[in-house]
Tab-separated table of C-alpha atoms in Angstrom:
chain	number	residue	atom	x	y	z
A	22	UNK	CA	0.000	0.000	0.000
A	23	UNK	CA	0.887	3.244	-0.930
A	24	UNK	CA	-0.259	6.222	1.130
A	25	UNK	CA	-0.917	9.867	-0.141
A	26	UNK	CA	2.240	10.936	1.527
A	27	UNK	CA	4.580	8.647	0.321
A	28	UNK	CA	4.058	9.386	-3.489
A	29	UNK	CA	3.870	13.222	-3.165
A	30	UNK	CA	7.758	12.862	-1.611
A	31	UNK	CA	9.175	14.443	-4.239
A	32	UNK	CA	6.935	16.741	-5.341
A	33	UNK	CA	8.005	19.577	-3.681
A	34	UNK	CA	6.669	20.335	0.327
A	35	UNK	CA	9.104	22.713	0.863
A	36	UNK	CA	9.685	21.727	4.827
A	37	UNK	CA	12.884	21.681	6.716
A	38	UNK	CA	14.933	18.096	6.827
A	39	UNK	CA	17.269	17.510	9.023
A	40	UNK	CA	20.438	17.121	7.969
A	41	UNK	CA	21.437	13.465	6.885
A	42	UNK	CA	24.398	11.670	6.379
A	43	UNK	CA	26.913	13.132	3.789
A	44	UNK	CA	26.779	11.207	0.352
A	45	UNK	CA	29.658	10.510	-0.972
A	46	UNK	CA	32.143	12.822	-3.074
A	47	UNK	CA	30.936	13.744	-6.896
A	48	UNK	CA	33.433	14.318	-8.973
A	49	UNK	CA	32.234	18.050	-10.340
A	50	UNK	CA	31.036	20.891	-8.649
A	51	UNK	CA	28.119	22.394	-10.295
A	52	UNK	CA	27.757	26.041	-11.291
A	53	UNK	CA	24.840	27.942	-10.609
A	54	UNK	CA	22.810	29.663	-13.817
A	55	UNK	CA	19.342	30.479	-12.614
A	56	UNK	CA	17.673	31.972	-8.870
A	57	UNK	CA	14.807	33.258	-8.108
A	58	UNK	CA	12.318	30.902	-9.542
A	59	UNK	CA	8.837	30.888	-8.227
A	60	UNK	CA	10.002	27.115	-7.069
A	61	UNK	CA	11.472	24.656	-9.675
A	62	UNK	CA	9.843	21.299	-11.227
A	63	UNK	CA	10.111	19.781	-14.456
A	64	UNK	CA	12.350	20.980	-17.578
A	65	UNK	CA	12.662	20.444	-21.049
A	66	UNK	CA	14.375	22.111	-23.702
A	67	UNK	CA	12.215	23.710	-26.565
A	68	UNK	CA	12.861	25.198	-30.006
A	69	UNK	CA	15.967	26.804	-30.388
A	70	UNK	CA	17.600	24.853	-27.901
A	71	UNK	CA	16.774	26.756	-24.637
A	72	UNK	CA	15.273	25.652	-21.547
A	73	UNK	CA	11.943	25.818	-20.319
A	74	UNK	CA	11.005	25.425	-16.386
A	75	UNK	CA	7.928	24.811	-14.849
A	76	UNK	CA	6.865	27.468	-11.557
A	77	UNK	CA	4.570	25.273	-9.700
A	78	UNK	CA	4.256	28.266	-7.277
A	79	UNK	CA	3.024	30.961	-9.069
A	80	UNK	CA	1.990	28.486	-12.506
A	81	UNK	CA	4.329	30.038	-15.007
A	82	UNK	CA	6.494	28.841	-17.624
A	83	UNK	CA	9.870	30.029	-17.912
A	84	UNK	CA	12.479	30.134	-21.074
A	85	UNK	CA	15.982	30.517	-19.599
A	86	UNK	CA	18.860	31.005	-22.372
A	87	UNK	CA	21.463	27.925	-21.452
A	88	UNK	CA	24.308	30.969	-22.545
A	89	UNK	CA	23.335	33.561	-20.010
A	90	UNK	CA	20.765	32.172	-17.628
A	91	UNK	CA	18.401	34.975	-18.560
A	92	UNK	CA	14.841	33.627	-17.842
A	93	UNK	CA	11.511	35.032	-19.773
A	94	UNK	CA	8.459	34.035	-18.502
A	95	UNK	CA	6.512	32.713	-21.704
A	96	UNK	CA	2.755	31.723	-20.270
A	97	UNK	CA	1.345	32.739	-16.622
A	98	UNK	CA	-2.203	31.121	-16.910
A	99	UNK	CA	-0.883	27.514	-15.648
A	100	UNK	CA	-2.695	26.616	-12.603
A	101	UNK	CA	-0.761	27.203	-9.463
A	102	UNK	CA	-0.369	24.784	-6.353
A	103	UNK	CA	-2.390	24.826	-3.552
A	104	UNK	CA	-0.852	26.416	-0.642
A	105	UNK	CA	-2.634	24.024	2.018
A	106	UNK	CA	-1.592	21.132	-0.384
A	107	UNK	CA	2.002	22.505	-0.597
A	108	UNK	CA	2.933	20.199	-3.449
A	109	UNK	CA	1.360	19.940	-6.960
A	110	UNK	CA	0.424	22.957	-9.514
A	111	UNK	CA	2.564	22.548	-13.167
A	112	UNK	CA	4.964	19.374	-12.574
A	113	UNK	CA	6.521	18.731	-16.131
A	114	UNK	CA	6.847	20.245	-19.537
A	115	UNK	CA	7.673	18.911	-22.869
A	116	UNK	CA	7.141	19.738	-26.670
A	117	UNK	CA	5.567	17.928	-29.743
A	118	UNK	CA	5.301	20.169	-33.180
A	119	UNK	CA	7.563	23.166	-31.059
A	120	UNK	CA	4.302	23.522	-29.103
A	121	UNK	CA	4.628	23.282	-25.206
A	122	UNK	CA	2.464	21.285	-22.964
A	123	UNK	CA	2.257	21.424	-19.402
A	124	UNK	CA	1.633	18.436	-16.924
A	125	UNK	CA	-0.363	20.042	-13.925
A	126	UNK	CA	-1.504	17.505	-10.911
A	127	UNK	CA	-3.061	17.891	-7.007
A	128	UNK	CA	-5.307	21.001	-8.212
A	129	UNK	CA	-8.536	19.295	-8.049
A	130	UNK	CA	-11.737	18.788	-6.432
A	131	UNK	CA	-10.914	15.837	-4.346
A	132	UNK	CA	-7.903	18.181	-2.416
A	133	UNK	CA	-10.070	21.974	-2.488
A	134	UNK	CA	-9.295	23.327	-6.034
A	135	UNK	CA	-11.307	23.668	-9.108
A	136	UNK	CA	-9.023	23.300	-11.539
A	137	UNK	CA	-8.403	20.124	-14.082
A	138	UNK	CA	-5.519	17.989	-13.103
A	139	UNK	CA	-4.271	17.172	-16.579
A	140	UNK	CA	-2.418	17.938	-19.814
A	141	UNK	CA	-2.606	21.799	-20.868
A	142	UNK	CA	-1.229	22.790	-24.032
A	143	UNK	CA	0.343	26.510	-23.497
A	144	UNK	CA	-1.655	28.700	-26.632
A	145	UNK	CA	-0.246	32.021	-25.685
A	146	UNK	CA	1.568	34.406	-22.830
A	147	UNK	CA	-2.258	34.249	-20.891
A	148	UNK	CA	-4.040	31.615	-22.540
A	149	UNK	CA	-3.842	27.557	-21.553
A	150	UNK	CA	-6.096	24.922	-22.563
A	151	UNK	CA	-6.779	21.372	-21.110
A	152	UNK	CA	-5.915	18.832	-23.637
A	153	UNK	CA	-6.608	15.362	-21.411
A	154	UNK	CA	-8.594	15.621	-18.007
A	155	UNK	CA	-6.414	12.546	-16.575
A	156	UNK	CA	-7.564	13.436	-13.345
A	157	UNK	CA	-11.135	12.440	-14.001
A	158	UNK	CA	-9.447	9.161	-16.002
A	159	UNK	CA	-7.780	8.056	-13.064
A	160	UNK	CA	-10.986	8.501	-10.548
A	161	UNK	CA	-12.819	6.340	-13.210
A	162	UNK	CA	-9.819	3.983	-13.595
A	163	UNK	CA	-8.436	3.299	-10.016
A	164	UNK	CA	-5.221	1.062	-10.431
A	165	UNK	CA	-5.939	-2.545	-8.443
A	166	UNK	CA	-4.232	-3.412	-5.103
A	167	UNK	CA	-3.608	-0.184	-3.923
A	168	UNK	CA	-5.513	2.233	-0.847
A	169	UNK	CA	-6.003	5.482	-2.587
A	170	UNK	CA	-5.651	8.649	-1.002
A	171	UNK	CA	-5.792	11.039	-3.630
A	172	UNK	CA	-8.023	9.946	-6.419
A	173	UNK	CA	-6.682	11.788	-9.477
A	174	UNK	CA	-3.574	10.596	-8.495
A	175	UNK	CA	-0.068	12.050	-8.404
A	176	UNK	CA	1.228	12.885	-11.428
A	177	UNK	CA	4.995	13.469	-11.505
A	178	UNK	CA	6.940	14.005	-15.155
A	179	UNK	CA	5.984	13.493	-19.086
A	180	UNK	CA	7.657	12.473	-21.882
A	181	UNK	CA	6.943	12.756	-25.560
A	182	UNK	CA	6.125	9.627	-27.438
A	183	UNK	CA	4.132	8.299	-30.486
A	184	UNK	CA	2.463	11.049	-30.932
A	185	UNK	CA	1.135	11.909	-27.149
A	186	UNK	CA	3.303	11.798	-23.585
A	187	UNK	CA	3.636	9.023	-21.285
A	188	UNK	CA	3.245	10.482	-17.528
A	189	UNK	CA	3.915	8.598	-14.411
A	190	UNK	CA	1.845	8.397	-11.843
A	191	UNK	CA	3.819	8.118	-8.203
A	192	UNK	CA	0.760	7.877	-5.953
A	193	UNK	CA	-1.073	5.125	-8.205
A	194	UNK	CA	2.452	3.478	-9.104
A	195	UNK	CA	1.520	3.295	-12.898
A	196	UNK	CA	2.940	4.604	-16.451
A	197	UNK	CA	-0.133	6.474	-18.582
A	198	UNK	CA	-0.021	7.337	-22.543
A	199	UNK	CA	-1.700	10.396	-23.156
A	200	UNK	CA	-2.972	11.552	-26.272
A	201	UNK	CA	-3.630	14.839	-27.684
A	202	UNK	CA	-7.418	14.363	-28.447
A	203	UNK	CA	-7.775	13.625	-24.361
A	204	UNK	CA	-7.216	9.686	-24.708
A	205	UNK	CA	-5.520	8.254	-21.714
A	206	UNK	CA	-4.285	4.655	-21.164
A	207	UNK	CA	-2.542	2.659	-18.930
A	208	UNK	CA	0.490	1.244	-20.308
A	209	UNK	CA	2.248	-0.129	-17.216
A	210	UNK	CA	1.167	-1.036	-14.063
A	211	UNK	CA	3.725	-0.829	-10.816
A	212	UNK	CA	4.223	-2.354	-7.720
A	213	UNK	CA	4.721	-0.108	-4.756
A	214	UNK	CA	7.592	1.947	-6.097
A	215	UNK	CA	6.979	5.306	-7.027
A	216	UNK	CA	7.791	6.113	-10.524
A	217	UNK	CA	9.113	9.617	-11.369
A	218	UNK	CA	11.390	10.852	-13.873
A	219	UNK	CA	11.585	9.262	-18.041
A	220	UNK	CA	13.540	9.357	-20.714
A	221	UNK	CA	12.126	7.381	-24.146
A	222	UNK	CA	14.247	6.322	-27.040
A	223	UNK	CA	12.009	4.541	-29.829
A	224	UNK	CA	10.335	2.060	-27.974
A	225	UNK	CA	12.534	1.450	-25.622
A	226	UNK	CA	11.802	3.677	-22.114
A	227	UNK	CA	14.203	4.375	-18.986
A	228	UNK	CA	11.919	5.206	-15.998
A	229	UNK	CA	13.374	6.237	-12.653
A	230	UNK	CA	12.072	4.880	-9.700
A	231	UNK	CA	11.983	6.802	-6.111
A	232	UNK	CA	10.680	3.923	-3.938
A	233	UNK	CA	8.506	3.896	-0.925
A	234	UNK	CA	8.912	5.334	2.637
A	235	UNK	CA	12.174	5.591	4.321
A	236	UNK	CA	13.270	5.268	0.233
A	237	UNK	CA	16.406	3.135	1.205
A	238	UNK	CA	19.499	3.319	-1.711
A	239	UNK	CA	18.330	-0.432	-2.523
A	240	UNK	CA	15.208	0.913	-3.493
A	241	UNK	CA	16.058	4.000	-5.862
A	242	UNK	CA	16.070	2.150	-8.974
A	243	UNK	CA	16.403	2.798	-13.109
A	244	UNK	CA	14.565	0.600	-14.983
A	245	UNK	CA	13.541	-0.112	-18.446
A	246	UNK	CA	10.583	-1.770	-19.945
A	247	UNK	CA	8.874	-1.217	-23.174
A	248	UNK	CA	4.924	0.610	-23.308
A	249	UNK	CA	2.224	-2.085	-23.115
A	250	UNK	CA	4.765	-5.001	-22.435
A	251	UNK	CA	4.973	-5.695	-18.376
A	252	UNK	CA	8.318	-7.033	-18.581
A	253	UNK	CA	10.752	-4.977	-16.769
A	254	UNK	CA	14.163	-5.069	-16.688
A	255	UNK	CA	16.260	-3.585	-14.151
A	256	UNK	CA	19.123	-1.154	-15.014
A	257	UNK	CA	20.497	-0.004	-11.884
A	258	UNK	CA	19.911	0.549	-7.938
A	259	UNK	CA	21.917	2.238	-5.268
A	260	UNK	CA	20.679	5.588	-4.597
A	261	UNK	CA	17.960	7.475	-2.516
A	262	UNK	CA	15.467	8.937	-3.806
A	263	UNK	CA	15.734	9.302	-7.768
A	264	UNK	CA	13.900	11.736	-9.441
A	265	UNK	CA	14.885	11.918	-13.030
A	266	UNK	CA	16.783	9.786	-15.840
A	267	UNK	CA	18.799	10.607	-19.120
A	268	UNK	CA	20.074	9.111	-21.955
A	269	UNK	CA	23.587	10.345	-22.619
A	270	UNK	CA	26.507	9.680	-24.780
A	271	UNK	CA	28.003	6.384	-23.794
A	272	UNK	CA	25.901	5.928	-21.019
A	273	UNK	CA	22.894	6.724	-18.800
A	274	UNK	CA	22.589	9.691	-15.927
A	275	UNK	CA	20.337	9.643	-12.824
A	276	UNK	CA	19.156	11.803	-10.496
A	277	UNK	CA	19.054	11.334	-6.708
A	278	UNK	CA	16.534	14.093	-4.357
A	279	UNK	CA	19.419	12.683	-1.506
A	280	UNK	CA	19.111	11.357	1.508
A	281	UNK	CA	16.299	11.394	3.477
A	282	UNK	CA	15.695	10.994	7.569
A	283	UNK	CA	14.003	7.766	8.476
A	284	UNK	CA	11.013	9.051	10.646
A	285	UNK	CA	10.234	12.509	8.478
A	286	UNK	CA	6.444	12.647	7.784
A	287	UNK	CA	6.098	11.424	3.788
A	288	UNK	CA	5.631	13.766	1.312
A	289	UNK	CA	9.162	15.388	2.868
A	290	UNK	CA	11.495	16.048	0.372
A	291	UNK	CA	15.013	14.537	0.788
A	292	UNK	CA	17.327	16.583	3.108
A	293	UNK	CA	18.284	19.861	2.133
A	294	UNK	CA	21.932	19.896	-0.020
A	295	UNK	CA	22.439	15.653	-0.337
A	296	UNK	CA	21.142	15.573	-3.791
A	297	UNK	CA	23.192	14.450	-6.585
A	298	UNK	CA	23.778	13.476	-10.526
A	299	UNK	CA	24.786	9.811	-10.859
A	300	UNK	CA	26.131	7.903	-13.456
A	301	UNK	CA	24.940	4.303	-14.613
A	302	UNK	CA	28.047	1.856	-14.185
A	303	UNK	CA	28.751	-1.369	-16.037
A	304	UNK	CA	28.188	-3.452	-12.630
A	305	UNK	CA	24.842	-1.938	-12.503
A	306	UNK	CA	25.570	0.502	-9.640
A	307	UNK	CA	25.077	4.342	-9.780
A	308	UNK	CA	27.971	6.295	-9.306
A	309	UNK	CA	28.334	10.224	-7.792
A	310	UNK	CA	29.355	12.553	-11.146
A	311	UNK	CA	28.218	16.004	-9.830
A	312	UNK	CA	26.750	17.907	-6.603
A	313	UNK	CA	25.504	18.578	-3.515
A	314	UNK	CA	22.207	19.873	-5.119
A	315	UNK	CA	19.206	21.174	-2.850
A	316	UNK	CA	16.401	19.098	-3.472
A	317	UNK	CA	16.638	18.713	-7.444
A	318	UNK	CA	13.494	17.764	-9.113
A	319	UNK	CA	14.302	17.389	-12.982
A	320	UNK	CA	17.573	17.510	-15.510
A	321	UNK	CA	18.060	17.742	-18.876
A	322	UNK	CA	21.399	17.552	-20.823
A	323	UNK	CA	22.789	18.979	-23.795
A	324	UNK	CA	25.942	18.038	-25.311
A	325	UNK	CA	28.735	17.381	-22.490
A	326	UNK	CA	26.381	20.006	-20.311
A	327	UNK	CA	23.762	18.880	-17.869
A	328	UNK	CA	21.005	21.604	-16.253
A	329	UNK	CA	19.614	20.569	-12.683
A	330	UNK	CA	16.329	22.125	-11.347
A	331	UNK	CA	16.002	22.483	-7.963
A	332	UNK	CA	12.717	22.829	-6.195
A	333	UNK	CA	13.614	26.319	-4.630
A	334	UNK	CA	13.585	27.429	-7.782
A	335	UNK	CA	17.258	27.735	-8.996
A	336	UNK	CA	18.955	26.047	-11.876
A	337	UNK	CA	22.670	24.243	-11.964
A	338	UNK	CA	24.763	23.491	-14.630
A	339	UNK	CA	27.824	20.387	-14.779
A	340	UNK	CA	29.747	19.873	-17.119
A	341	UNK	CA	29.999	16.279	-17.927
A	342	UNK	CA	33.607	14.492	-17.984
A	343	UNK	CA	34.899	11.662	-20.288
């Protein structure tokens, strides 16, 4: 069983951790590029190669320029989080067609709001629409085996494929396809093991997996499986609290929250400053590459360069070796 609290984990409730044990050494230090963003969630980068941040606080979307780290809002009518949730508002971003959609969860009526927890395509500086209501889906569509807390689940990060985005679900441990005339599917269902951050090649899919309450190193995972096949195969384990995956050359990167006191209420985030970028090894292991990071929540990489959003709402860069 999965409880409300353990799947919003990562989603951002900005309280105090104490201080955990000190991961080890990374090999980089990381560079800051970006403050001062109304909080930080999920990333992608757009047309023309810059990189677009979601503001769960306020429910913008931001363009930063990778060059100078000058950010331009580029659409304010995202739906924002609810401050007695904490967590939720506009989680992910990607693009199909150089048109940006936003992944927006824990707004609805089950938790106070009004607002459709769901896929929004971004039309204009002020104007959003709702593309899929997956909220409503996934009251319709329970998954089996689990106690649900929040009925339109807890929607984490999107990825672009076939035409639509998958989206994971952390709350109802599942993988959706969504569509861009509103269709939503299941395409994997998950044991108790919080699925978060993707990265899709083809038909091949790397999914990063958080794992459940006191989210012990054993159980942050990377797996792969293909959409609509339940075989999956794992990748690697090793490390607290992953958030997000990525393909790179010659290998694959993770990202770890960090570590996270045993006997913090869940839906804590991991300890402030333990978070770090991890590299896949042969052996299966995850090794430190770059960090501390405060609480990152999504990563993209470009070339040899990797940007880390953090959920106070700043941006890293690391340059990759080898």
């Amino acid at each position: 069983m999965i409880g409300a609290g353990a799947a919003l984990l990562l989603l951002g409730v900005a309280a105090p951790g104490a201080a955990g044990a000190a991961p080890p050494a990374a090999t980089v230090q990381p560079q800051l590029l970006v403050t001062g963003l109304d909080g930080g969630s999920g990333s992608a980068i757009g047309p023309g190669g810059d990189l677009y941040v979601t503001e769960p606080v306020s429910g913008e979307l931001t363009r930063i320029d990778r060059r100078t780290g000058a950010a331009t809002p580029v659409a304010d009518c995202l739906p924002p989080l609810l401050p007695a949730v904490g967590p939720g508002g506009a989680m992910d971003v990607d693009f199909l067609g150089g048109t940006a959609y936003v992944l927006v969860t824990l707004v609805g009526a089950d938790l106070g709001g009004d607002d459709v927890v769901g896929l929004y395509r971004v039309d204009g500086p002020h104007t959003c629409t709702v593309v899929a209501d997956i909220g409503t889906w996934s009251q319709a569509n329970p998954p089996e085996g689990f106690e649900i807390e929040v009925p339109t689940g807890v929607q984490y990060a999107m990825e672009s494929w076939h035409g639509g985005f998958l989206v994971t679900d952390g709350h109802h441990n599942r993988v959706l396809h969504v569509t861009l005339d509103g269709g939503v599917r299941e395409v994997l269902a998950l044991g108790n093991v919080v699925p978060t951050g993707l990265s899709a090649s083809g038909h091949r899919v790397l999914l990063a997996l958080a794992g459940p309450v006191p989210h012990l190193p054993e159980n942050g995972r990377v797996v792969a499986f293909r959409p609509g096949d339940d075989d999956v195969r794992e990748v690697a384990s090793g490390a607290r609290l992953l958030v997000d995956v990525e393909r790179v050359r010659g290998g694959v990167l993770a990202l770890s929250q960090g570590e996270f006191t045993e006997g913090n209420i869940e839906g804590s985030p991991a300890d402030p400053d333990t978070g770090q970028l991890l590299r896949v090894t042969r052996d299966g292991g995850l090794a430190p590459v770059a960090g501390p990071f405060d609480r990152p929540t999504s990563m993209e990489v470009v070339g040899r360069t990797a940007y880390v959003v953090t959920l106070d709402g700043e941006v890293w860069t690391t340059r990759l070796l080898g």
